PDB file of C-alpha atoms and ligand atoms in Angstrom:
ATOM      1  CA  MET A   1     204.509  93.021 105.531  1.00  0.00           C
ATOM      2  CA  SER A   2     201.471  93.171 103.190  1.00  0.00           C
ATOM      3  CA  ALA A   3     200.860  90.156 100.688  1.00  0.00           C
ATOM      4  CA  ALA A   4     201.820  92.597  97.772  1.00  0.00           C
ATOM      5  CA  HIS A   5     205.432  92.696  99.212  1.00  0.00           C
ATOM      6  CA  SER A   6     206.030  88.893  99.781  1.00  0.00           C
ATOM      7  CA  ASN A   7     206.126  88.234  96.103  1.00  0.00           C
ATOM      8  CA  GLU A   8     203.829  85.053  96.451  1.00  0.00           C
ATOM      9  CA  ARG A   9     201.002  85.974  94.580  1.00  0.00           C
ATOM     10  CA  PRO A  10     198.434  82.895  95.319  1.00  0.00           C
ATOM     11  CA  PHE A  11     197.140  81.140  92.171  1.00  0.00           C
ATOM     12  CA  LEU A  12     193.621  79.662  92.355  1.00  0.00           C
ATOM     13  CA  GLY A  13     193.451  78.336  88.458  1.00  0.00           C
ATOM     14  CA  TYR A  14     190.415  79.095  86.304  1.00  0.00           C
ATOM     15  CA  GLY A  15     187.088  80.060  87.549  1.00  0.00           C
ATOM     16  CA  LEU A  16     183.598  81.294  86.376  1.00  0.00           C
ATOM     17  CA  GLY A  17     181.381  83.894  88.227  1.00  0.00           C
ATOM     18  CA  LEU A  18     178.703  82.132  90.095  1.00  0.00           C
ATOM     19  CA  ARG A  19     175.147  82.772  88.474  1.00  0.00           C
ATOM     20  CA  LYS A  20     171.701  81.462  89.678  1.00  0.00           C
ATOM     21  CA  ASP A  21     171.053  80.036  86.472  1.00  0.00           C
ATOM     22  CA  HIS A  22     173.729  77.471  87.199  1.00  0.00           C
ATOM     23  CA  TYR A  23     173.162  76.827  90.953  1.00  0.00           C
ATOM     24  CA  GLU A  24     171.575  73.246  90.342  1.00  0.00           C
ATOM     25  CA  ALA A  25     173.998  72.215  87.505  1.00  0.00           C
ATOM     26  CA  VAL A  26     176.988  73.038  89.607  1.00  0.00           C
ATOM     27  CA  LEU A  27     175.686  71.104  92.625  1.00  0.00           C
ATOM     28  CA  GLN A  28     174.653  68.146  90.455  1.00  0.00           C
ATOM     29  CA  ASP A  29     177.618  68.050  88.054  1.00  0.00           C
ATOM     30  CA  ARG A  30     180.375  69.381  90.081  1.00  0.00           C
ATOM     31  CA  PRO A  31     182.099  70.844  86.684  1.00  0.00           C
ATOM     32  CA  ALA A  32     185.696  71.243  86.492  1.00  0.00           C
ATOM     33  CA  VAL A  33     185.794  74.710  87.560  1.00  0.00           C
ATOM     34  CA  ASP A  34     188.826  75.578  89.806  1.00  0.00           C
ATOM     35  CA  TRP A  35     186.829  78.490  91.713  1.00  0.00           C
ATOM     36  CA  PHE A  36     183.856  80.822  91.731  1.00  0.00           C
ATOM     37  CA  GLU A  37     183.608  84.287  92.058  1.00  0.00           C
ATOM     38  CA  ILE A  38     180.426  85.618  93.710  1.00  0.00           C
ATOM     39  CA  ILE A  39     178.903  89.077  93.381  1.00  0.00           C
ATOM     40  CA  SER A  40     178.967  90.132  97.382  1.00  0.00           C
ATOM     41  CA  GLU A  41     175.647  91.924  97.255  1.00  0.00           C
ATOM     42  CA  ASN A  42     173.721  89.088  95.960  1.00  0.00           C
ATOM     43  CA  TYR A  43     174.603  87.320  99.512  1.00  0.00           C
ATOM     44  CA  MET A  44     174.275  90.178 101.748  1.00  0.00           C
ATOM     45  CA  VAL A  45     171.026  88.938 103.293  1.00  0.00           C
ATOM     46  CA  ASP A  46     169.624  87.291 106.213  1.00  0.00           C
ATOM     47  CA  GLY A  47     168.379  84.169 104.605  1.00  0.00           C
ATOM     48  CA  GLY A  48     166.806  82.556 101.336  1.00  0.00           C
ATOM     49  CA  LYS A  49     167.919  80.615  98.221  1.00  0.00           C
ATOM     50  CA  PRO A  50     170.996  82.414  97.145  1.00  0.00           C
ATOM     51  CA  LEU A  51     172.574  81.850 100.698  1.00  0.00           C
ATOM     52  CA  HIS A  52     171.447  78.389 100.929  1.00  0.00           C
ATOM     53  CA  TYR A  53     173.168  77.635  97.542  1.00  0.00           C
ATOM     54  CA  LEU A  54     176.263  79.392  98.513  1.00  0.00           C
ATOM     55  CA  ASP A  55     176.901  77.419 101.553  1.00  0.00           C
ATOM     56  CA  ARG A  56     176.341  74.234  99.656  1.00  0.00           C
ATOM     57  CA  ILE A  57     178.534  75.022  96.490  1.00  0.00           C
ATOM     58  CA  ARG A  58     181.230  76.539  98.865  1.00  0.00           C
ATOM     59  CA  GLU A  59     181.703  73.259 100.354  1.00  0.00           C
ATOM     60  CA  HIS A  60     183.325  72.172  96.975  1.00  0.00           C
ATOM     61  CA  TYR A  61     184.823  75.340  95.555  1.00  0.00           C
ATOM     62  CA  PRO A  62     187.218  77.753  96.616  1.00  0.00           C
ATOM     63  CA  MET A  63     185.568  81.422  96.198  1.00  0.00           C
ATOM     64  CA  VAL A  64     186.294  84.969  95.749  1.00  0.00           C
ATOM     65  CA  MET A  65     184.003  87.929  96.305  1.00  0.00           C
ATOM     66  CA  HIS A  66     183.480  90.514  94.086  1.00  0.00           C
ATOM     67  CA  GLY A  67     181.311  93.850  94.928  1.00  0.00           C
ATOM     68  CA  VAL A  68     179.502  96.467  92.825  1.00  0.00           C
ATOM     69  CA  SER A  69     178.338  98.990  95.022  1.00  0.00           C
ATOM     70  CA  LEU A  70     181.357 100.089  97.532  1.00  0.00           C
ATOM     71  CA  SER A  71     181.528 103.131  95.340  1.00  0.00           C
ATOM     72  CA  ILE A  72     185.107 103.894  96.654  1.00  0.00           C
ATOM     73  CA  GLY A  73     185.375 107.061  94.590  1.00  0.00           C
ATOM     74  CA  SER A  74     182.367 108.773  95.836  1.00  0.00           C
ATOM     75  CA  THR A  75     182.469 111.821  97.687  1.00  0.00           C
ATOM     76  CA  GLU A  76     179.393 110.388 100.003  1.00  0.00           C
ATOM     77  CA  THR A  77     180.642 109.125 103.507  1.00  0.00           C
ATOM     78  CA  LEU A  78     181.580 105.126 103.393  1.00  0.00           C
ATOM     79  CA  ASP A  79     178.527 103.043 104.283  1.00  0.00           C
ATOM     80  CA  LEU A  80     179.298 101.513 107.603  1.00  0.00           C
ATOM     81  CA  ASP A  81     176.291  99.371 107.366  1.00  0.00           C
ATOM     82  CA  TYR A  82     177.457  97.995 104.013  1.00  0.00           C
ATOM     83  CA  LEU A  83     180.946  97.436 104.998  1.00  0.00           C
ATOM     84  CA  ASN A  84     179.669  95.652 108.123  1.00  0.00           C
ATOM     85  CA  ARG A  85     177.360  93.293 106.053  1.00  0.00           C
ATOM     86  CA  LEU A  86     180.188  92.841 103.702  1.00  0.00           C
ATOM     87  CA  LYS A  87     182.465  91.634 106.704  1.00  0.00           C
ATOM     88  CA  THR A  88     179.734  89.274 107.982  1.00  0.00           C
ATOM     89  CA  LEU A  89     179.659  87.576 104.438  1.00  0.00           C
ATOM     90  CA  ILE A  90     183.612  87.448 104.476  1.00  0.00           C
ATOM     91  CA  ALA A  91     183.622  85.563 107.454  1.00  0.00           C
ATOM     92  CA  ARG A  92     180.658  83.173 106.087  1.00  0.00           C
ATOM     93  CA  VAL A  93     182.331  82.505 102.783  1.00  0.00           C
ATOM     94  CA  GLU A  94     186.118  82.938 103.720  1.00  0.00           C
ATOM     95  CA  PRO A  95     186.984  84.104 100.407  1.00  0.00           C
ATOM     96  CA  ALA A  96     190.596  84.007  99.097  1.00  0.00           C
ATOM     97  CA  TRP A  97     190.180  87.740  98.515  1.00  0.00           C
ATOM     98  CA  PHE A  98     187.532  90.230  98.213  1.00  0.00           C
ATOM     99  CA  SER A  99     187.285  92.999  95.553  1.00  0.00           C
ATOM    100  CA  ASP A 100     185.478  96.158  94.071  1.00  0.00           C
ATOM    101  CA  HIS A 101     185.639  98.813  91.481  1.00  0.00           C
ATOM    102  CA  LEU A 102     187.983 101.933  91.247  1.00  0.00           C
ATOM    103  CA  CYS A 103     184.884 104.012  90.380  1.00  0.00           C
ATOM    104  CA  TRP A 104     181.867 106.106  91.971  1.00  0.00           C
ATOM    105  CA  THR A 105     178.509 104.646  91.311  1.00  0.00           C
ATOM    106  CA  GLY A 106     176.270 107.953  92.532  1.00  0.00           C
ATOM    107  CA  VAL A 107     176.363 111.027  94.872  1.00  0.00           C
ATOM    108  CA  GLN A 108     173.919 112.564  96.948  1.00  0.00           C
ATOM    109  CA  GLY A 109     171.838 109.393  97.409  1.00  0.00           C
ATOM    110  CA  VAL A 110     171.530 108.727  93.514  1.00  0.00           C
ATOM    111  CA  ASN A 111     172.861 105.565  92.427  1.00  0.00           C
ATOM    112  CA  LEU A 112     173.560 105.563  88.690  1.00  0.00           C
ATOM    113  CA  HIS A 113     173.614 101.962  88.520  1.00  0.00           C
ATOM    114  CA  ASP A 114     176.855 102.388  86.440  1.00  0.00           C
ATOM    115  CA  LEU A 115     180.392 101.965  87.064  1.00  0.00           C
ATOM    116  CA  MET A 116     181.708 105.703  86.551  1.00  0.00           C
ATOM    117  CA  PRO A 117     185.313 106.271  86.115  1.00  0.00           C
ATOM    118  CA  LEU A 118     187.137 109.097  88.148  1.00  0.00           C
ATOM    119  CA  PRO A 119     188.937 112.127  87.113  1.00  0.00           C
ATOM    120  CA  TYR A 120     192.633 111.110  87.252  1.00  0.00           C
ATOM    121  CA  THR A 121     194.144 113.559  89.347  1.00  0.00           C
ATOM    122  CA  GLU A 122     196.133 114.116  92.521  1.00  0.00           C
ATOM    123  CA  GLU A 123     193.015 115.266  94.633  1.00  0.00           C
ATOM    124  CA  ALA A 124     191.001 112.114  93.468  1.00  0.00           C
ATOM    125  CA  ILE A 125     193.964 109.785  94.481  1.00  0.00           C
ATOM    126  CA  ALA A 126     194.339 111.154  97.854  1.00  0.00           C
ATOM    127  CA  HIS A 127     190.435 110.848  98.219  1.00  0.00           C
ATOM    128  CA  VAL A 128     190.203 107.145  97.002  1.00  0.00           C
ATOM    129  CA  VAL A 129     193.652 106.075  98.964  1.00  0.00           C
ATOM    130  CA  GLU A 130     192.229 107.318 102.551  1.00  0.00           C
ATOM    131  CA  ARG A 131     189.032 105.408 101.761  1.00  0.00           C
ATOM    132  CA  VAL A 132     190.588 102.231 100.636  1.00  0.00           C
ATOM    133  CA  GLN A 133     192.824 102.195 103.635  1.00  0.00           C
ATOM    134  CA  ARG A 134     189.549 102.639 105.816  1.00  0.00           C
ATOM    135  CA  VAL A 135     187.995  99.653 104.083  1.00  0.00           C
ATOM    136  CA  GLN A 136     190.934  97.679 104.533  1.00  0.00           C
ATOM    137  CA  ASP A 137     191.171  98.410 108.279  1.00  0.00           C
ATOM    138  CA  HIS A 138     187.540  97.754 108.836  1.00  0.00           C
ATOM    139  CA  ILE A 139     187.330  94.483 107.195  1.00  0.00           C
ATOM    140  CA  GLY A 140     191.104  93.646 108.323  1.00  0.00           C
ATOM    141  CA  ARG A 141     192.374  92.629 104.921  1.00  0.00           C
ATOM    142  CA  GLN A 142     193.805  93.814 101.693  1.00  0.00           C
ATOM    143  CA  MET A 143     191.114  94.360  98.940  1.00  0.00           C
ATOM    144  CA  LEU A 144     191.599  93.962  95.197  1.00  0.00           C
ATOM    145  CA  LEU A 145     190.586  97.183  93.177  1.00  0.00           C
ATOM    146  CA  GLU A 146     189.410  96.681  89.712  1.00  0.00           C
ATOM    147  CA  ASN A 147     189.860  99.010  86.551  1.00  0.00           C
ATOM    148  CA  VAL A 148     186.603  99.745  84.744  1.00  0.00           C
ATOM    149  CA  SER A 149     185.667 100.432  81.337  1.00  0.00           C
ATOM    150  CA  SER A 150     184.994 103.930  80.186  1.00  0.00           C
ATOM    151  CA  TYR A 151     183.292 105.785  77.479  1.00  0.00           C
ATOM    152  CA  VAL A 152     184.085 109.404  78.395  1.00  0.00           C
ATOM    153  CA  SER A 153     187.151 111.188  79.854  1.00  0.00           C
ATOM    154  CA  TYR A 154     187.629 114.305  82.086  1.00  0.00           C
ATOM    155  CA  SER A 155     189.291 117.335  80.785  1.00  0.00           C
ATOM    156  CA  ASP A 156     190.980 117.942  84.173  1.00  0.00           C
ATOM    157  CA  SER A 157     192.469 114.447  84.232  1.00  0.00           C
ATOM    158  CA  GLN A 158     196.278 114.925  84.830  1.00  0.00           C
ATOM    159  CA  LEU A 159     197.283 111.313  84.556  1.00  0.00           C
ATOM    160  CA  SER A 160     196.726 108.322  82.431  1.00  0.00           C
ATOM    161  CA  GLU A 161     194.206 105.674  83.740  1.00  0.00           C
ATOM    162  CA  TRP A 162     197.276 103.273  84.284  1.00  0.00           C
ATOM    163  CA  GLU A 163     199.310 105.917  86.394  1.00  0.00           C
ATOM    164  CA  PHE A 164     196.155 106.665  88.663  1.00  0.00           C
ATOM    165  CA  LEU A 165     195.430 102.924  89.248  1.00  0.00           C
ATOM    166  CA  CYS A 166     199.137 102.219  90.033  1.00  0.00           C
ATOM    167  CA  GLU A 167     199.510 105.363  92.441  1.00  0.00           C
ATOM    168  CA  VAL A 168     196.225 104.456  94.265  1.00  0.00           C
ATOM    169  CA  ALA A 169     197.275 100.857  94.697  1.00  0.00           C
ATOM    170  CA  GLU A 170     200.893 101.486  95.769  1.00  0.00           C
ATOM    171  CA  ARG A 171     199.728 104.266  98.296  1.00  0.00           C
ATOM    172  CA  ALA A 172     196.654 102.287  99.944  1.00  0.00           C
ATOM    173  CA  ASP A 173     198.865  99.291  99.554  1.00  0.00           C
ATOM    174  CA  CYS A 174     195.806  97.380  97.842  1.00  0.00           C
ATOM    175  CA  LEU A 175     195.843  94.613  95.408  1.00  0.00           C
ATOM    176  CA  ILE A 176     194.751  94.846  91.691  1.00  0.00           C
ATOM    177  CA  LEU A 177     191.967  93.172  89.611  1.00  0.00           C
ATOM    178  CA  LEU A 178     192.935  93.518  86.097  1.00  0.00           C
ATOM    179  CA  ASP A 179     189.941  93.470  83.718  1.00  0.00           C
ATOM    180  CA  ILE A 180     191.398  92.459  80.512  1.00  0.00           C
ATOM    181  CA  ASN A 181     188.231  93.129  78.531  1.00  0.00           C
ATOM    182  CA  ASN A 182     187.908  96.507  80.263  1.00  0.00           C
ATOM    183  CA  ILE A 183     191.660  97.509  79.292  1.00  0.00           C
ATOM    184  CA  TYR A 184     190.800  96.624  75.967  1.00  0.00           C
ATOM    185  CA  VAL A 185     187.494  98.366  75.655  1.00  0.00           C
ATOM    186  CA  SER A 186     188.815 101.822  76.999  1.00  0.00           C
ATOM    187  CA  ALA A 187     191.872 101.531  74.996  1.00  0.00           C
ATOM    188  CA  PHE A 188     189.447 101.179  72.035  1.00  0.00           C
ATOM    189  CA  ASN A 189     187.325 104.015  73.218  1.00  0.00           C
ATOM    190  CA  HIS A 190     190.081 106.213  73.983  1.00  0.00           C
ATOM    191  CA  ASN A 191     192.901 105.205  71.142  1.00  0.00           C
ATOM    192  CA  SER A 192     195.252 104.447  73.952  1.00  0.00           C
ATOM    193  CA  ASP A 193     197.732 101.391  73.897  1.00  0.00           C
ATOM    194  CA  PRO A 194     196.569  98.438  76.016  1.00  0.00           C
ATOM    195  CA  ASP A 195     199.997  96.927  76.169  1.00  0.00           C
ATOM    196  CA  ARG A 196     201.347  99.967  77.670  1.00  0.00           C
ATOM    197  CA  TYR A 197     198.680  99.662  80.370  1.00  0.00           C
ATOM    198  CA  LEU A 198     199.694  96.141  81.086  1.00  0.00           C
ATOM    199  CA  ARG A 199     203.522  97.032  81.158  1.00  0.00           C
ATOM    200  CA  ALA A 200     202.760  99.812  83.700  1.00  0.00           C
ATOM    201  CA  MET A 201     200.897  97.736  86.418  1.00  0.00           C
ATOM    202  CA  PRO A 202     202.958  96.981  89.588  1.00  0.00           C
ATOM    203  CA  ALA A 203     203.089  92.962  88.919  1.00  0.00           C
ATOM    204  CA  GLU A 204     203.159  91.787  92.430  1.00  0.00           C
ATOM    205  CA  ARG A 205     199.778  93.417  93.091  1.00  0.00           C
ATOM    206  CA  VAL A 206     198.010  91.820  90.235  1.00  0.00           C
ATOM    207  CA  TYR A 207     196.061  88.905  91.978  1.00  0.00           C
ATOM    208  CA  GLN A 208     193.353  88.374  89.579  1.00  0.00           C
ATOM    209  CA  PHE A 209     192.299  88.708  85.916  1.00  0.00           C
ATOM    210  CA  HIS A 210     188.638  89.278  84.771  1.00  0.00           C
ATOM    211  CA  LEU A 211     187.635  88.333  81.226  1.00  0.00           C
ATOM    212  CA  ALA A 212     184.422  88.989  79.532  1.00  0.00           C
ATOM    213  CA  GLY A 213     182.378  89.868  76.241  1.00  0.00           C
ATOM    214  CA  HIS A 214     181.557  93.308  74.814  1.00  0.00           C
ATOM    215  CA  THR A 215     179.315  94.768  72.002  1.00  0.00           C
ATOM    216  CA  ARG A 216     180.914  96.823  69.306  1.00  0.00           C
ATOM    217  CA  GLN A 217     178.513  99.974  68.039  1.00  0.00           C
ATOM    218  CA  ASP A 218     180.749 101.491  65.080  1.00  0.00           C
ATOM    219  CA  ASP A 219     183.476 103.287  66.822  1.00  0.00           C
ATOM    220  CA  LEU A 220     182.604 102.657  70.309  1.00  0.00           C
ATOM    221  CA  ILE A 221     182.706  99.548  72.519  1.00  0.00           C
ATOM    222  CA  ILE A 222     180.323  98.800  75.407  1.00  0.00           C
ATOM    223  CA  ASP A 223     181.219  96.545  78.052  1.00  0.00           C
ATOM    224  CA  THR A 224     178.068  94.421  78.119  1.00  0.00           C
ATOM    225  CA  HIS A 225     179.010  90.892  79.468  1.00  0.00           C
ATOM    226  CA  ASP A 226     176.531  89.564  77.179  1.00  0.00           C
ATOM    227  CA  GLN A 227     178.665  87.746  74.562  1.00  0.00           C
ATOM    228  CA  PRO A 228     181.450  85.336  74.418  1.00  0.00           C
ATOM    229  CA  ILE A 229     185.143  86.743  74.863  1.00  0.00           C
ATOM    230  CA  ALA A 230     186.118  88.544  71.760  1.00  0.00           C
ATOM    231  CA  ASP A 231     189.312  87.137  69.695  1.00  0.00           C
ATOM    232  CA  PRO A 232     191.491  90.632  70.492  1.00  0.00           C
ATOM    233  CA  VAL A 233     190.725  90.277  74.377  1.00  0.00           C
ATOM    234  CA  PHE A 234     191.872  86.842  74.116  1.00  0.00           C
ATOM    235  CA  GLU A 235     195.214  88.101  72.313  1.00  0.00           C
ATOM    236  CA  LEU A 236     195.369  90.942  75.078  1.00  0.00           C
ATOM    237  CA  TYR A 237     195.050  88.001  77.623  1.00  0.00           C
ATOM    238  CA  ALA A 238     197.792  86.051  76.311  1.00  0.00           C
ATOM    239  CA  ALA A 239     199.982  89.220  76.320  1.00  0.00           C
ATOM    240  CA  ALA A 240     198.988  89.559  79.860  1.00  0.00           C
ATOM    241  CA  VAL A 241     200.015  86.176  80.883  1.00  0.00           C
ATOM    242  CA  GLN A 242     203.181  86.242  79.050  1.00  0.00           C
ATOM    243  CA  HIS A 243     204.047  89.621  81.300  1.00  0.00           C
ATOM    244  CA  PHE A 244     202.596  88.685  84.507  1.00  0.00           C
ATOM    245  CA  GLY A 245     203.074  84.742  84.546  1.00  0.00           C
ATOM    246  CA  ARG A 246     200.173  82.776  86.346  1.00  0.00           C
ATOM    247  CA  VAL A 247     197.287  84.913  87.615  1.00  0.00           C
ATOM    248  CA  SER A 248     194.010  83.468  88.873  1.00  0.00           C
ATOM    249  CA  THR A 249     191.539  84.263  85.789  1.00  0.00           C
ATOM    250  CA  MET A 250     187.831  83.964  85.614  1.00  0.00           C
ATOM    251  CA  ILE A 251     185.111  84.671  82.908  1.00  0.00           C
ATOM    252  CA  GLU A 252     182.087  87.419  83.969  1.00  0.00           C
ATOM    253  CA  ARG A 253     178.937  86.576  82.115  1.00  0.00           C
ATOM    254  CA  ASP A 254     176.195  88.548  83.320  1.00  0.00           C
ATOM    255  CA  ASP A 255     173.520  88.763  80.635  1.00  0.00           C
ATOM    256  CA  ASN A 256     172.412  86.372  77.990  1.00  0.00           C
ATOM    257  CA  ILE A 257     173.609  83.647  80.177  1.00  0.00           C
ATOM    258  CA  PRO A 258     174.234  80.496  78.113  1.00  0.00           C
ATOM    259  CA  PRO A 259     174.029  76.772  79.424  1.00  0.00           C
ATOM    260  CA  LEU A 260     176.995  75.802  81.926  1.00  0.00           C
ATOM    261  CA  PRO A 261     178.866  73.427  79.378  1.00  0.00           C
ATOM    262  CA  GLU A 262     179.214  76.505  77.190  1.00  0.00           C
ATOM    263  CA  LEU A 263     180.977  78.518  79.328  1.00  0.00           C
ATOM    264  CA  LEU A 264     182.918  75.548  80.334  1.00  0.00           C
ATOM    265  CA  ASP A 265     184.018  75.336  76.689  1.00  0.00           C
ATOM    266  CA  GLU A 266     185.016  78.797  76.946  1.00  0.00           C
ATOM    267  CA  LEU A 267     186.833  78.438  80.015  1.00  0.00           C
ATOM    268  CA  ALA A 268     188.994  75.598  78.613  1.00  0.00           C
ATOM    269  CA  ARG A 269     190.171  77.956  75.790  1.00  0.00           C
ATOM    270  CA  VAL A 270     191.128  80.418  78.599  1.00  0.00           C
ATOM    271  CA  ARG A 271     193.194  77.755  80.212  1.00  0.00           C
ATOM    272  CA  ARG A 272     194.721  76.420  76.931  1.00  0.00           C
ATOM    273  CA  ILE A 273     195.751  80.049  75.942  1.00  0.00           C
ATOM    274  CA  ALA A 274     197.409  80.517  79.386  1.00  0.00           C
ATOM    275  CA  GLU A 275     199.186  77.148  79.719  1.00  0.00           C
ATOM    276  CA  HIS A 276     200.373  77.673  76.225  1.00  0.00           C
ATOM    277  CA  GLN A 277     202.051  81.046  77.090  1.00  0.00           C
ATOM    278  CA  LEU A 278     203.494  79.570  80.420  1.00  0.00           C
ATOM    279  CA  LYS A 279     204.948  76.877  78.486  1.00  0.00           C
ATOM    280  CA  GLU A 280     206.656  79.361  76.007  1.00  0.00           C
ATOM    281  CA  GLN A 281     207.984  81.132  78.831  1.00  0.00           C
ATOM    282  CA  VAL A 282     209.863  78.217  80.351  1.00  0.00           C
ATOM    283  CA  ALA A 283     210.915  77.121  76.861  1.00  0.00           C
TER     284      ALA A 283
HETATM  285 FE1  FE2 E 301     185.223  92.910  85.441  1.00  0.00          FE
END
């Protein structure tokens, strides 16, 4: 029986993305962060400083691993060398879980360095499901798939994004990382209902939330991860906690990275919002 069927979603608490700017501060100050998410590709190497810090920080904090280049939706063959290196890192880190994005990042050897959405069609579902199953078989564990933000849509899409994600997760028997900011960004850009997205998700498969900042340019929002989390995303997060209950949550900050205490303040706000919603539920 897969974890998604056991109705026991593990809860790690409230975490941050581990960034090199904070390696020393994390080791020296041991901040009150419940867990860290690492970008897998930064540590899929044979040695050097990042691995040195990773091992030392891992001694004190639970971790999850988050990949950016699996390109699960691509029509290229799955990169076995990449999967082997990922498996080696998983054995080293022993993460609570590993994740990547429901997207494609390039074809014919060209990496677009962007997380491109897929057309939401039956054909794409079958293609992705088969690849997720192969990844899970190769790694020997279930993976989490994350929803990406989007600025364009395909005219041949037959399903909504949330229907597509649900179908892939159910058929591949994988888990879900819901990026609350991405839901907000895509809903804004495509004029769809973010609450409907949340309500459509199979709750037992949702193991993690991402929160992040974005940049608004007139009638388009770009998922920049270089700002504090915006108030409407906090509001959507509160709705998500109300709907799903306790879900491990972290802040993704990838650019314009502030000193660690600033992120800790933001994480304290995340924790307050979640705990408030959970108390309301009990009452
Ligand atoms: Fe994310």
